[in-house]
Amino acid sequence: MRSLEKAITERGLVLSEGVLKVDTFLNHQIDPALMSEIGKEFAARFRRELITKVVTIESSGIAPALMTASELGVELIFARKKKSITMTDDVYTADVYSFTKQETNTITISKSLLTSTDRVLLIDDFLANGQAALGLASVIKQSGASIAGFGIVIEKSFQPGRQKLVDAGYRVESLARIETLSHSEVEFVKNEMASQSL
Ligand code: 5GP
């Protein structure tokens, strides 16, 4: 997606060890116009899947996931990283190691929010090693719901996350695919066809 690549190039910051900081439009300050475009794009790619729920992990996945859910006319569920005292009912859980925070969180979703008839689209801000995505998939599978695929805003294609998801049989749609992050430069994957679902 051109506008997203432009935002990454012009407003992103390459940190050491292959980490991209996008606090100006996605992870801290949020650009509503760009999020709206992202929501439209994910919705267009998955519309035929008859999605009934969009699911993400708090907090950075919420903005793009909400716009996608709004476009598809369905509700959004965000997995919590810490169990809230208001979550009195039973929960589905999975342990997720955080790439950026270097700690393990137990993510939870209330059992009451998902049923085996749901068709779920999973959205996240980044795909790196695939831990967050696989944790989300595990939580959904516990509910018996089916997974239509993953919508990823920024995929770091030099890390193994995409391959892990594809190997597990999931459709992956990434709006920006980064080939390399080096010397403060972002290089995108050139072959657009490669970003289509495998
Ligand atoms: P994974 O679980 O695939 O290793 O990492 C995905 C999660 O880690 C994302 O939800 C995101 O919050 C965070 N993450 C991974 N790589 C980056 C990055 O380069 N920049 C930022 N800001 N977050 C990242």
Short mmCIF file of N, CA, C and O in Angstrom, two decimals, residues 5 17 43 121 125 194:
data_model
loop_
_atom_site.label_atom_id
_atom_site.label_comp_id
_atom_site.label_asym_id
_atom_site.label_seq_id
_atom_site.Cartn_x
_atom_site.Cartn_y
_atom_site.Cartn_z
N GLU A 5 3.61 2.77 2.79
CA GLU A 5 5.06 2.75 2.54
C GLU A 5 5.64 4.17 2.65
O GLU A 5 6.73 4.37 3.18
N GLU A 17 18.97 -3.26 15.55
CA GLU A 17 18.51 -4.65 15.59
C GLU A 17 17.19 -4.88 14.87
O GLU A 17 16.31 -5.59 15.35
N ALA A 43 -10.42 -4.86 4.53
CA ALA A 43 -11.81 -5.27 4.29
C ALA A 43 -11.98 -5.75 2.85
O ALA A 43 -12.62 -6.77 2.59
N LEU A 121 -11.11 -12.78 11.38
CA LEU A 121 -9.96 -12.15 10.71
C LEU A 121 -9.05 -11.60 11.80
O LEU A 121 -9.50 -10.82 12.66
N ASP A 125 -0.35 -5.06 14.11
CA ASP A 125 0.43 -3.96 13.56
C ASP A 125 1.70 -4.44 12.88
O ASP A 125 2.04 -4.00 11.80
N ALA A 194 4.34 -11.17 -4.49
CA ALA A 194 4.77 -11.97 -3.34
C ALA A 194 3.98 -11.64 -2.10
O ALA A 194 3.95 -12.41 -1.16
#
